[in-house]
Short mmCIF file of C-alpha atoms and ligand atoms in Angstrom, two decimals:
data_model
loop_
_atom_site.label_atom_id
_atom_site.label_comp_id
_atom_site.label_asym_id
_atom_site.label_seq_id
_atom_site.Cartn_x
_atom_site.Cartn_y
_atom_site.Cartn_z
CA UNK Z 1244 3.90 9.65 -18.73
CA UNK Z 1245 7.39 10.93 -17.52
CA UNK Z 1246 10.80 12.04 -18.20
CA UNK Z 1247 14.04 10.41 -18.37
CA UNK Z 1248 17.09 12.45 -18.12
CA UNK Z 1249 20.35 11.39 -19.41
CA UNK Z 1250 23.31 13.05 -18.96
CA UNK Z 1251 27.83 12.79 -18.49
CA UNK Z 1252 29.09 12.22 -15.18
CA UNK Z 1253 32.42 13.85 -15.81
CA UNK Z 1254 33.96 16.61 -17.88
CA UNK Z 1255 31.73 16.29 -20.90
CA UNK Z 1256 32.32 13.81 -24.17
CA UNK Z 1257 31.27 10.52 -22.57
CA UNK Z 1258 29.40 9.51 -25.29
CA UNK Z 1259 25.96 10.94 -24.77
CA UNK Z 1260 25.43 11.48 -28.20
CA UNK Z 1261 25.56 7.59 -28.91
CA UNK Z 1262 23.10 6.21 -26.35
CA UNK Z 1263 20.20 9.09 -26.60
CA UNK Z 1264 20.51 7.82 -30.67
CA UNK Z 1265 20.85 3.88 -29.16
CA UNK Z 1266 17.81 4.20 -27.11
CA UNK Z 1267 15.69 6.90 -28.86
CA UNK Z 1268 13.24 4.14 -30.01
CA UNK Z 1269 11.63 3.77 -26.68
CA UNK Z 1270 10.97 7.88 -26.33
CA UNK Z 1271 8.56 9.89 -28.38
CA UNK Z 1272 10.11 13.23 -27.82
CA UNK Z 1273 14.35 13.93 -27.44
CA UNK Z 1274 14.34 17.26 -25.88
CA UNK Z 1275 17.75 19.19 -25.36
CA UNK Z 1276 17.49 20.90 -22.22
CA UNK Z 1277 20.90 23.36 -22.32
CA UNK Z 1278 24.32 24.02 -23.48
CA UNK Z 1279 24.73 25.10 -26.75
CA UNK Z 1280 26.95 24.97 -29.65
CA UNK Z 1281 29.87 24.28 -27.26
CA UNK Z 1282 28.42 20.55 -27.29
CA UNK Z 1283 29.45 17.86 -29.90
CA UNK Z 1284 27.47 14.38 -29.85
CA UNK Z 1285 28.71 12.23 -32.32
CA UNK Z 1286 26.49 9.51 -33.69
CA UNK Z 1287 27.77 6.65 -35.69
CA UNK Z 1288 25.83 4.51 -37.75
CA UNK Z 1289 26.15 2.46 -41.39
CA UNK Z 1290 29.52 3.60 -41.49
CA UNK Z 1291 28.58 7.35 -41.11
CA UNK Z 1292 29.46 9.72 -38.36
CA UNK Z 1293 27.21 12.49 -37.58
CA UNK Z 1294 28.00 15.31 -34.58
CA UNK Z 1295 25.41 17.19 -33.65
CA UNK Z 1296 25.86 20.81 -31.66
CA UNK Z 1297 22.55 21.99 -30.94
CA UNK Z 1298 19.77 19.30 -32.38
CA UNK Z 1299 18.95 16.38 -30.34
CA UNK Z 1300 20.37 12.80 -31.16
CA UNK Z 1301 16.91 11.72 -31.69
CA UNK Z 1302 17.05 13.40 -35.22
CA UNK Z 1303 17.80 10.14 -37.22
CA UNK Z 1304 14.90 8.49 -35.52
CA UNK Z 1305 11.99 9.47 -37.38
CA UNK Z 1306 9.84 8.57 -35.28
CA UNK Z 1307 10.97 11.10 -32.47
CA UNK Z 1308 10.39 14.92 -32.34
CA UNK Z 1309 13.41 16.60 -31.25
CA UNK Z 1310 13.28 19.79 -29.00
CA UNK Z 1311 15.17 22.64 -28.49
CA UNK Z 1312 14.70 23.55 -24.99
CA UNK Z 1313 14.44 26.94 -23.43
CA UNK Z 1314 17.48 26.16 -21.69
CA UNK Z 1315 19.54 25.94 -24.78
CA UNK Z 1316 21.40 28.72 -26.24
CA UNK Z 1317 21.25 28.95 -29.92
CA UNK Z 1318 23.76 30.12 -33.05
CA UNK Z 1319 21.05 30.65 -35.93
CA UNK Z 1320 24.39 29.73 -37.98
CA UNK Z 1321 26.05 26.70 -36.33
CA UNK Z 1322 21.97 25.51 -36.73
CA UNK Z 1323 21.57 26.02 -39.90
CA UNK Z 1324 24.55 24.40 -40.71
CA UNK Z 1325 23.71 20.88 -38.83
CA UNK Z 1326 20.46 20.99 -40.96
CA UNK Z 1327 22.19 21.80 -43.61
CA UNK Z 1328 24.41 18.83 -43.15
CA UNK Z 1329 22.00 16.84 -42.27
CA UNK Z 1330 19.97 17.86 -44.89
CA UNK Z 1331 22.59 16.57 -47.32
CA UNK Z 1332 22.78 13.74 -45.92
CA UNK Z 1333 18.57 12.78 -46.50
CA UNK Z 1334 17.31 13.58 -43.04
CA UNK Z 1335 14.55 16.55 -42.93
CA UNK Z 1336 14.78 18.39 -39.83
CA UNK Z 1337 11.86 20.47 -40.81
CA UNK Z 1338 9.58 17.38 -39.72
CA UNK Z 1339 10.68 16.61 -36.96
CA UNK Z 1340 12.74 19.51 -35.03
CA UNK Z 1341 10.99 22.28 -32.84
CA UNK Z 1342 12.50 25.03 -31.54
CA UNK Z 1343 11.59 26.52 -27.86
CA UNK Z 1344 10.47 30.35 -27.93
CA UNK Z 1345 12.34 30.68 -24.80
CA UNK Z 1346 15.26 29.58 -25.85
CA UNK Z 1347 18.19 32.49 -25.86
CA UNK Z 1348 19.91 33.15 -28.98
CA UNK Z 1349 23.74 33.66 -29.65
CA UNK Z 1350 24.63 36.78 -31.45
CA UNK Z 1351 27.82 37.37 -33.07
CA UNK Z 1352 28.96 39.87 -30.10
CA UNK Z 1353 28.76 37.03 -28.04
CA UNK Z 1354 31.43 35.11 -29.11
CA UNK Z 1355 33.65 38.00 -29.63
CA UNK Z 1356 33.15 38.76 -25.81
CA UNK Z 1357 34.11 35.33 -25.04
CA UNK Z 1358 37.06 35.72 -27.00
CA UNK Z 1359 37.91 38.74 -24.96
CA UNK Z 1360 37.45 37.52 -21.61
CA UNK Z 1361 39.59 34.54 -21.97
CA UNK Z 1362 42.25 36.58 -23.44
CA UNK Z 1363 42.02 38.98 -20.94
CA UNK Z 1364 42.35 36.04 -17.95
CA UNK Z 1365 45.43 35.38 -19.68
CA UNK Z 1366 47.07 32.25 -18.35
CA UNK Z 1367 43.97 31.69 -16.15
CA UNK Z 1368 41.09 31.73 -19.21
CA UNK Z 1369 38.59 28.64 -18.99
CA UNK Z 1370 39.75 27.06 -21.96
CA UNK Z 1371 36.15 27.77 -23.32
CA UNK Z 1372 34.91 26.78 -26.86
CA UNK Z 1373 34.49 30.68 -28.05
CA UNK Z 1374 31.17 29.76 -28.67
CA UNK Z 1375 29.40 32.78 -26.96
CA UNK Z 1376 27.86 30.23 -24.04
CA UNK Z 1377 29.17 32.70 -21.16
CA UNK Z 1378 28.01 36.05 -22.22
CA UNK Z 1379 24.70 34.50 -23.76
CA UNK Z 1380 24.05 32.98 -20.69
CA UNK Z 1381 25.19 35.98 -18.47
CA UNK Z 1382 22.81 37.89 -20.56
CA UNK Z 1383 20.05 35.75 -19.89
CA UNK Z 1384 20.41 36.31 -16.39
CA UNK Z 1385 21.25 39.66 -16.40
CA UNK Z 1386 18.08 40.14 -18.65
CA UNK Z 1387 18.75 41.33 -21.26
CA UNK Z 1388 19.12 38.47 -23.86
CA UNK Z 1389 17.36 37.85 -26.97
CA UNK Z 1390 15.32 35.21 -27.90
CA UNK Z 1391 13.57 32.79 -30.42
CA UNK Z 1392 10.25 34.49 -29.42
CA UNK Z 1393 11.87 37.94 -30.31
CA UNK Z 1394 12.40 36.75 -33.86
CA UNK Z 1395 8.30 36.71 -34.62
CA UNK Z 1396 8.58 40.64 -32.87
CA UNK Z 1397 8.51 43.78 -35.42
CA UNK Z 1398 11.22 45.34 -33.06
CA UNK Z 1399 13.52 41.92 -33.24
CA UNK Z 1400 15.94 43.84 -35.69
CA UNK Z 1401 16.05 47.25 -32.43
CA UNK Z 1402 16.35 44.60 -29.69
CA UNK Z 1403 19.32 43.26 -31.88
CA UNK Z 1404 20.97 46.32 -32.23
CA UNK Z 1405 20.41 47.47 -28.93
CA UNK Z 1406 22.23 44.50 -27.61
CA UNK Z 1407 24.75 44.74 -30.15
CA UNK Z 1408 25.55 47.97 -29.03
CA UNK Z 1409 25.79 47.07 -25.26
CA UNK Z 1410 28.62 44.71 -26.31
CA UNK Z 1411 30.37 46.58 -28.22
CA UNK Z 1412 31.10 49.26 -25.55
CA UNK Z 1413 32.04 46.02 -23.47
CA UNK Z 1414 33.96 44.86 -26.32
CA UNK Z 1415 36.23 48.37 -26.04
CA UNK Z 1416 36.92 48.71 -22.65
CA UNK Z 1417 38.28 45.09 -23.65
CA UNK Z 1418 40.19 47.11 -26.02
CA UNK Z 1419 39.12 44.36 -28.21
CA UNK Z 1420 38.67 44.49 -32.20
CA UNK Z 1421 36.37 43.41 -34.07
CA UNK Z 1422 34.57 43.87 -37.34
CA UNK Z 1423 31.00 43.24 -37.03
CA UNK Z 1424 29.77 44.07 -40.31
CA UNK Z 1425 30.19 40.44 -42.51
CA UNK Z 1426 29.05 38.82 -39.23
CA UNK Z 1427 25.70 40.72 -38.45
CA UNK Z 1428 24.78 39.90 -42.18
CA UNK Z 1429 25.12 35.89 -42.21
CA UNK Z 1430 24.15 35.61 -38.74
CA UNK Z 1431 20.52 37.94 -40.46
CA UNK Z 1432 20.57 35.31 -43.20
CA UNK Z 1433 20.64 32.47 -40.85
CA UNK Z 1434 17.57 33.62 -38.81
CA UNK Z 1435 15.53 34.02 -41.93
CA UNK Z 1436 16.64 30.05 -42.56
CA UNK Z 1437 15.80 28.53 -39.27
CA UNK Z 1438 12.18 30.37 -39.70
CA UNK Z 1439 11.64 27.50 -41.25
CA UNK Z 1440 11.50 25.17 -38.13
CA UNK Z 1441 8.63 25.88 -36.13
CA UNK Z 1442 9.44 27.63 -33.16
CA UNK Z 1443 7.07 26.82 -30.36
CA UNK Z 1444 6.11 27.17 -26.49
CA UNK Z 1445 7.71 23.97 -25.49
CA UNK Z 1446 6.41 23.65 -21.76
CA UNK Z 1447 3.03 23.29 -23.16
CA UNK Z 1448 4.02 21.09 -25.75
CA UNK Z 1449 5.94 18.70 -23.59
CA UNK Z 1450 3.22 18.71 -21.49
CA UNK Z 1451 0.56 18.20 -23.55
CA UNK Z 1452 2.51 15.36 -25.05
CA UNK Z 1453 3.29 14.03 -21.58
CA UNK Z 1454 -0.76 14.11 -20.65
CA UNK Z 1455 -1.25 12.10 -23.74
CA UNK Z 1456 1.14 9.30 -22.13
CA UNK Z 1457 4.26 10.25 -24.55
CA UNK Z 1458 7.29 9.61 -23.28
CA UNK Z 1459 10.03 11.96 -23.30
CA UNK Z 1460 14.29 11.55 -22.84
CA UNK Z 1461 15.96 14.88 -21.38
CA UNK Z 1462 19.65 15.17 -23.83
CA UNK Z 1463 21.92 16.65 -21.49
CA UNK Z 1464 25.17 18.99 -22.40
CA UNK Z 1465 28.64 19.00 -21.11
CA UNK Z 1466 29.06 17.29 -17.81
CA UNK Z 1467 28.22 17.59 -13.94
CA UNK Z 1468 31.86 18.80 -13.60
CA UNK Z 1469 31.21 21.48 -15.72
CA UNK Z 1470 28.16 22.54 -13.87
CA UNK Z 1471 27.96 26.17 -13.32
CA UNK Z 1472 27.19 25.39 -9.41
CA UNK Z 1473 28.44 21.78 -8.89
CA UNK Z 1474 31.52 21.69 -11.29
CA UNK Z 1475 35.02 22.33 -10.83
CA UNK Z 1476 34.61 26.24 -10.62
CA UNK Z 1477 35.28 28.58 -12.29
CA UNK Z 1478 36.43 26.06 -14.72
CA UNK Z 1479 32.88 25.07 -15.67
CA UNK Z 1480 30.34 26.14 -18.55
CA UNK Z 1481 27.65 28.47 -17.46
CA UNK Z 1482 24.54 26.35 -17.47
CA UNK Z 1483 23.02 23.70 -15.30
CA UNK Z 1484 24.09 20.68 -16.70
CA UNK Z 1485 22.80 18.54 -13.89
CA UNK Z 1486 19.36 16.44 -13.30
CA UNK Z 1487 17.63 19.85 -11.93
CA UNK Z 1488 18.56 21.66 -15.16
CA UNK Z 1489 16.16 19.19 -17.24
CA UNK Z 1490 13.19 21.31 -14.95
CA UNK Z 1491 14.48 24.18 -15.93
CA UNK Z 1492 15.61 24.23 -19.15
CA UNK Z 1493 12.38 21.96 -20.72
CA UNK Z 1494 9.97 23.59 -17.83
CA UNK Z 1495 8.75 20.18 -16.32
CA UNK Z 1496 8.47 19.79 -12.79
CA UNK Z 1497 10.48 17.41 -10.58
CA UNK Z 1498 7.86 14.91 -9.76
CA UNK Z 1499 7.68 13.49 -13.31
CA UNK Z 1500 11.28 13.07 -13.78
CA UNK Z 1501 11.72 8.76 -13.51
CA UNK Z 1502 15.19 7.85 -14.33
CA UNK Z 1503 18.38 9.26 -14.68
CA UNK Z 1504 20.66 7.62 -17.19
CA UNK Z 1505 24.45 8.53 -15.75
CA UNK Z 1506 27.24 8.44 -18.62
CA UNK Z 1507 30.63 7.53 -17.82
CA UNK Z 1508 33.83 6.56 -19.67
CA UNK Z 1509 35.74 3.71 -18.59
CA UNK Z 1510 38.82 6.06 -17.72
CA UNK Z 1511 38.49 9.94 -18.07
CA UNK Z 1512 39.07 13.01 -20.20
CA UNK Z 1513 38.85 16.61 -19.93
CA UNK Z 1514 39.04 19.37 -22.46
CA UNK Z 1515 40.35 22.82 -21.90
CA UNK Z 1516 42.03 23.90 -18.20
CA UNK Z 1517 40.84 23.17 -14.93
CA UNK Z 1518 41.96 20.23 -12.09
CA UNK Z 1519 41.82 16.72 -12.82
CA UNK Z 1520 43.11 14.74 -9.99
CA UNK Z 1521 43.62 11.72 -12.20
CA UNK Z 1522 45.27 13.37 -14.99
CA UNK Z 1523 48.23 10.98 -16.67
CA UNK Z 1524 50.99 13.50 -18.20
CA UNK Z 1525 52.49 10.35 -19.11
CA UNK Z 1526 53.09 7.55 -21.86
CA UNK Z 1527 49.49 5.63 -20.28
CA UNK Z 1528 47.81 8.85 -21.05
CA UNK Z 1529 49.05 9.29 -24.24
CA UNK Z 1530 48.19 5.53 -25.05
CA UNK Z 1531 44.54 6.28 -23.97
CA UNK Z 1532 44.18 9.40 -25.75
CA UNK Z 1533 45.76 7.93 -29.10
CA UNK Z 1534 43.53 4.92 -28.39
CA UNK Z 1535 40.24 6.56 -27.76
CA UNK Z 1536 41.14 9.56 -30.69
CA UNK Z 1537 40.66 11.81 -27.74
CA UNK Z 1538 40.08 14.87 -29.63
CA UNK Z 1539 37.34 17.32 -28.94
CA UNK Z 1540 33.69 17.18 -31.33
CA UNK Z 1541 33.82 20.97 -31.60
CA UNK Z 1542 37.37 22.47 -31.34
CA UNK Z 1543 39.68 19.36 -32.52
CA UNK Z 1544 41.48 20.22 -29.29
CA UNK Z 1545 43.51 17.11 -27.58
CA UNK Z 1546 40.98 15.78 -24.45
CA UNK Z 1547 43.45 15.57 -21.58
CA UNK Z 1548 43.46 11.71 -19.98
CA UNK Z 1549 43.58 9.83 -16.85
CA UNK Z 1550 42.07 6.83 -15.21
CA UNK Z 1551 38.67 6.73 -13.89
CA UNK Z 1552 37.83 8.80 -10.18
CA UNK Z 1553 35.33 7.37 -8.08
CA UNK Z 1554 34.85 10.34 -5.88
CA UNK Z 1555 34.15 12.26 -8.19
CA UNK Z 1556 31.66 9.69 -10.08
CA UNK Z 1557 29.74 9.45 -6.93
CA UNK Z 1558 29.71 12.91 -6.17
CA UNK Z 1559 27.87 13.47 -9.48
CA UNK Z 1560 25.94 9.97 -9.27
CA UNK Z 1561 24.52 11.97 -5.75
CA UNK Z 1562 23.84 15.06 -7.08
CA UNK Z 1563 21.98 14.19 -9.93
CA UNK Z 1564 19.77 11.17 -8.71
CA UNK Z 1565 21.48 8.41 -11.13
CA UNK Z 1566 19.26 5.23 -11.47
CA UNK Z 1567 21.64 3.74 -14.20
CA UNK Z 1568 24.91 3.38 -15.66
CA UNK Z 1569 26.25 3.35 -18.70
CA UNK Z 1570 30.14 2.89 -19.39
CA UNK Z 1571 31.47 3.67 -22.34
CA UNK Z 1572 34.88 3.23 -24.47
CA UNK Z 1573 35.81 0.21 -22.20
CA UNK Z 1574 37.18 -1.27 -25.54
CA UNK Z 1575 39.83 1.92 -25.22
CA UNK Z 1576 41.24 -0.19 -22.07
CA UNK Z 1577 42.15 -3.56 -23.97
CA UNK Z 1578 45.99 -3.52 -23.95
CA UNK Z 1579 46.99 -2.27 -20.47
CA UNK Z 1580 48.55 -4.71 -18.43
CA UNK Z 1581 47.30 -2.61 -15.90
CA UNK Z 1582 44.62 -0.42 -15.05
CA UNK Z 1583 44.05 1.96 -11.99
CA UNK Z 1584 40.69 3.03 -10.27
CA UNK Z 1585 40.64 6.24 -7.79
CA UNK Z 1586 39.34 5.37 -4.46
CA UNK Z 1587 40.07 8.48 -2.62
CA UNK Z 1588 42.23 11.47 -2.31
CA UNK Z 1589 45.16 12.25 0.37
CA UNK Z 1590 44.05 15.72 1.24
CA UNK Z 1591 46.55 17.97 3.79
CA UNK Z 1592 47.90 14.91 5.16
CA UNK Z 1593 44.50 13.37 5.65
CA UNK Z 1594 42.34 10.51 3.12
CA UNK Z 1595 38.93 12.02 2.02
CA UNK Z 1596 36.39 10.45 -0.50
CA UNK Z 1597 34.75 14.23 -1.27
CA UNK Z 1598 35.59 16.67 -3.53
CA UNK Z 1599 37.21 19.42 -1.38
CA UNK Z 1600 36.26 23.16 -1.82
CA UNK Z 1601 39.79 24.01 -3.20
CA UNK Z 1602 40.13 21.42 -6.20
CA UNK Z 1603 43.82 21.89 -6.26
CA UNK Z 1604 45.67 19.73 -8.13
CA UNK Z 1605 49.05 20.23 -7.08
CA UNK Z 1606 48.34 19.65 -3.05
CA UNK Z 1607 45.61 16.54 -4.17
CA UNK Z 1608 46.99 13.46 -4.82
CA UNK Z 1609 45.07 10.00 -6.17
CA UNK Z 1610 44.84 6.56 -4.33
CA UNK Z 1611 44.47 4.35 -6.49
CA UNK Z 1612 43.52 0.18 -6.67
CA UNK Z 1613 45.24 -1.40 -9.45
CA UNK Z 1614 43.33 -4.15 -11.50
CA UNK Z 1615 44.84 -6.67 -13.94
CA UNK Z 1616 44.13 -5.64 -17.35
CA UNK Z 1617 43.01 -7.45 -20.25
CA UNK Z 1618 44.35 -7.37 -23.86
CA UNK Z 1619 41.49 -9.06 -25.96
CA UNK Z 1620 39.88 -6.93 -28.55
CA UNK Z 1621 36.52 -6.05 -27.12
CA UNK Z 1622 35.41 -4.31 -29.58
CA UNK Z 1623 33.12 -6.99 -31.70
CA UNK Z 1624 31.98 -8.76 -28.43
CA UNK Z 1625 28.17 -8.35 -27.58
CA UNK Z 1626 27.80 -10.43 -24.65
CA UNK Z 1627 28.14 -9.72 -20.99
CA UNK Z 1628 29.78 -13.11 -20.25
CA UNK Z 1629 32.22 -12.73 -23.64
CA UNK Z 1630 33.98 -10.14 -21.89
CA UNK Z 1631 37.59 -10.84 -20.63
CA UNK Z 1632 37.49 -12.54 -16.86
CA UNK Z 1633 39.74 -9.24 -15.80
CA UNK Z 1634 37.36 -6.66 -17.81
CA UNK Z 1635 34.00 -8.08 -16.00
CA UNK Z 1636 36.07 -7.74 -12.45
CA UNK Z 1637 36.57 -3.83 -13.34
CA UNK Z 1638 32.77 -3.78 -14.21
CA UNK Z 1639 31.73 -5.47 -11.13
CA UNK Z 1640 34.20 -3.81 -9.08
CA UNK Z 1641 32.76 -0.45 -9.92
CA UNK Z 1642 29.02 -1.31 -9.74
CA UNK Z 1643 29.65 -2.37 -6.30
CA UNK Z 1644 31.32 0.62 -5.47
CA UNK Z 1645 28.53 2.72 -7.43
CA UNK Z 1646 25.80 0.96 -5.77
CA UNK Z 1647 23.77 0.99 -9.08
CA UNK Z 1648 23.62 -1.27 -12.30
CA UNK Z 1649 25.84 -0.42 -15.28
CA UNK Z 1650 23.05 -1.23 -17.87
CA UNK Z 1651 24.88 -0.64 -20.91
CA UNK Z 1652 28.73 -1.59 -21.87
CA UNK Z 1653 29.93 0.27 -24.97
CA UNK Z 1654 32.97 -1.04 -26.76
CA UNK Z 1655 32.66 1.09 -29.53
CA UNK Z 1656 31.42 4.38 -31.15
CA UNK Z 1657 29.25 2.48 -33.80
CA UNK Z 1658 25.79 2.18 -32.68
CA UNK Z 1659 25.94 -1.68 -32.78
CA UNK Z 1660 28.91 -1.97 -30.28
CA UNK Z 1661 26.50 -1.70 -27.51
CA UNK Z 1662 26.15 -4.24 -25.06
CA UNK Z 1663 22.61 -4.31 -23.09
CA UNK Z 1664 22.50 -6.01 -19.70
P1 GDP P 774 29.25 13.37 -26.20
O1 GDP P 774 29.59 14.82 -26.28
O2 GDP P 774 29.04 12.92 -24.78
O3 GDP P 774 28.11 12.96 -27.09
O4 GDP P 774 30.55 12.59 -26.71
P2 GDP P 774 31.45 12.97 -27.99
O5 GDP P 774 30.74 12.59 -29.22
O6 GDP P 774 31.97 14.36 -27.89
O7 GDP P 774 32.72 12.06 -27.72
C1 GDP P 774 32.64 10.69 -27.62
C2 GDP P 774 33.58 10.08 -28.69
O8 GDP P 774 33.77 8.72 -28.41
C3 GDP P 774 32.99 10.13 -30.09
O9 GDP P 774 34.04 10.25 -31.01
C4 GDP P 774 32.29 8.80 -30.22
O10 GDP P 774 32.17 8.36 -31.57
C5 GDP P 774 33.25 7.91 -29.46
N1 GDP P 774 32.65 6.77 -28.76
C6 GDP P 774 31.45 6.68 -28.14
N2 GDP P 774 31.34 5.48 -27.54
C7 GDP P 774 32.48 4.81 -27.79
C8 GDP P 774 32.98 3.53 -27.40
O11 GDP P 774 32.35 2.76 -26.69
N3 GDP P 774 34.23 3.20 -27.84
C9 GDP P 774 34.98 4.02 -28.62
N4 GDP P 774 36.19 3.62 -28.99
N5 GDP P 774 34.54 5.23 -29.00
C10 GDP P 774 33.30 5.62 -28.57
P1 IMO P 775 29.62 17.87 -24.81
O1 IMO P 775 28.13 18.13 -24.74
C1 IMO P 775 33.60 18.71 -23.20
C2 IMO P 775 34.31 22.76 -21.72
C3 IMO P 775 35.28 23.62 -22.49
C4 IMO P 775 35.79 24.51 -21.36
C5 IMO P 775 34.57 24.72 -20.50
C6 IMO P 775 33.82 26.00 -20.77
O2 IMO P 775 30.10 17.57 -26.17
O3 IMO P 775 30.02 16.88 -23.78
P2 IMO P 775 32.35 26.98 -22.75
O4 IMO P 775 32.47 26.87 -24.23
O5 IMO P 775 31.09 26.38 -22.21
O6 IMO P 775 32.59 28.37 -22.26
O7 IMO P 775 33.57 26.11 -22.16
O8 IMO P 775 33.72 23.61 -20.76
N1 IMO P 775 33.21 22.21 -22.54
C7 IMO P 775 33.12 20.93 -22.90
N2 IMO P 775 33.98 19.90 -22.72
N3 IMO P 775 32.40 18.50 -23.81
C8 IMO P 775 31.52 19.51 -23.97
O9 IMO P 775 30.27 19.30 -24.44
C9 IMO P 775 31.88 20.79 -23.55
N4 IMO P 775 31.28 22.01 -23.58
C10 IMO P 775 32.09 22.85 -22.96
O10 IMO P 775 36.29 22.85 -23.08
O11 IMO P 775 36.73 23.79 -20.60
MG1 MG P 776 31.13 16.05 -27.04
#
């Protein structure tokens, strides 16, 4: 059978973590294709919130097996925490979760180096999570990372501190301290602890599984503005986080990739720096952000806000092959008396609907429709047609300018605030 890939259309936190859980009952396999711990998904469900780093949001279907692709990069520590947690909370990972051999692993140098690079940009750093997602990933490429496979190898503990090493002369020409020691030892601990999830060679399992007419749903990371070649550069993340890195990072080929589920939020957030041409340093972004609790899964750090930027949705609708929609948070938007939809840019003195080269926010400035807004609690509605006259025109308005269905209407983070069309 084939692969679905679902993924954000902006700067990460549009909700994925909600609809792979919403719609994992019509998959056999959730398989997370990269990222890492930088990622939050929060799941909601009988009045419990959940937010998962590095395991799929299939995990509370037990039905599903949940894969850690070899695109991922892994903290043996935040993991075994989130099963931990999970755990706790009655659901057994062990069943259910693999764990790609190929998959890179995070060591603790690796988030010290992070650490040092962004202090060292100074007022330029990325605004990066500190989880050790750069240098893991520059490792990678730079081969000479370390991996799940190398944990089942008698020289794992010498490849460890061979690497370990490497960084640490990195780590002084940073002229950057840190003590290693306490760190080596849990991070040790935690590897012994995730031994306990089978670690396999997931592009023969997915495609065994896909043979037998299994059905899998790629979890994508982050968002297509964050992509390491697509995204707002250098203010990205350093992985793929596109349609293409599903190939890549779960090792299936293009031709069995069938739909690509596009996440949006109504308006739009970003966390950490970097241009957003809609950005509302104003009292409407602060309503937005106090209304949607706009603070990031994984650092707690204020998402910044502005209204939604159709450019920029198409641009990643294009590059990653959308087939459908889903919008989320629209219940966030009740309470506006108006609300504002980017159309284009004005661009040295000219109007352009592409994302220039030079995303500079100072010399880009918005053009904007305005709509009527609505002020009806949406938030208990699960009907297309109960929606507010003025909430279905921003719907219809965008899915016209989209050019393809918006299939699902959240209006709220519980799973049952979902509204299927
Ligand atoms: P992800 O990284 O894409 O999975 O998204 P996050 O979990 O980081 O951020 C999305 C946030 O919005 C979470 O706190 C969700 O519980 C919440 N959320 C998801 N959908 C909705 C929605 O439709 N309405 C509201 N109000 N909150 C939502
Ligand atoms: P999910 O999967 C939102 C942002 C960081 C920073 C930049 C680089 O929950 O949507 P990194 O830690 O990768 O070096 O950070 O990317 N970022 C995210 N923003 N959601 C995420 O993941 C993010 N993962 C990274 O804030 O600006
Ligand atoms: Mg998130």
């Amino acid at each position: 059978m084939s692969v679905d890939v679902l993924l954000g259309l902006q700067w990460g936190d549009e909700g994925k973590g909600k609809i792979v859980d919403y719609i994992s009952d019509k998959y056999d396999i959730i398989a997370r294709f990269q990222g890492g711990p930088n990622a939050g998904h929060t799941i909601i469900f009988n009045n419990q919130k959940y937010v998962l780093h590095t395991i799929p949001s299939g995990i509370f279907n037990e039905k599903v097996k949940n894969i850690i692709g070899n695109g991922v990069v892994i903290d043996p520590i935040t993991l075994c925490n989130e099963i931990e947690k999970l755990n706790q909370l009655g659901v057994k990972c062990e069943k259910n979760l693999f764990i790609s051999r190929k998959a890179h692993l995070i060591i603790p140098t690796h988030k010290h180096l992070d650490a040092a690079s962004e202090l060292a940009k100074g007022k330029k750093k990325i605004g990066s999570t500190l989880r050790g997602i750069g240098p893991t990933y520059m490792d990678k490429t730079g081969r000479n990372g370390l991996r799940v496979g190398d944990i089942e190898s008698e020289k794992f503990k010498e490849k460890l501190e061979q690497l370990t090493n490497k960084h640490k002369k990195i780590l002084e020409y940073y002229k950057y301290n840190a003590s290693l020691k306490n760190d080596i030892k849990l991070w040790l601990d935690a590897i012994q602890k995730i031994k306990e999830i089978p670690f396999i060679d997931s592009e023969y399992f997915i495609s065994e599984q896909l043979s037998k007419g299994k059905k899998v749903l790629a979890e994508g990371a982050q968002g297509t503005l964050l992509d390491i070649d697509f995204g707002t550069y250098p203010f990205v993340t350093s992985s793929n986080t596109i349609s293409s890195g599903a190939c890549n990072g779960l090792g299936v080929a293009p031709n069995k990739i069938q739909d690509v589920i596009g996440i949006f939020k109504a308006y739009c957030t970003r966390v950490g720096n970097g241009p957003f041409i809609t950005e509302l340093n104003n009292g409407i972004g602060d309503k937005i952000a106090k209304k949607g609790h706009e603070f990031g899964s994984t650092t707690g750090r204020a998402r910044r806000c502005g209204w939604i930027d159709l450019p920029a949705l198409k641009y990643a609708i294009t590059i990653n092959g959308v087939t459908k929609l889903s919008m989320m948070k629209s219940d966030v938007l009740s309470g506006f008396n108006s609300i504002k939809v980017c159309t284009g840019y004005e661009y040295m003195g000219k109007i352009i609907h592409h994302l220039p080269y030079y995303m500079n926010q100072n010399a880009i400035k918005p053009i904007y429709v305005e709509f009527k807004g609505w002020h009806q609690d949406i938030s208990k509605m699960n009907k297309i047609d109960d929606l507010p006259n003025e909430c279905q025109t921003y719907i219809q308005f965008l899915e016209k300018e989209l050019q393809i269905p918006i299939s699902i209407i959240s209006v709220g983070p519980d799973r049952l605030q979902t509204i299927f069309k």
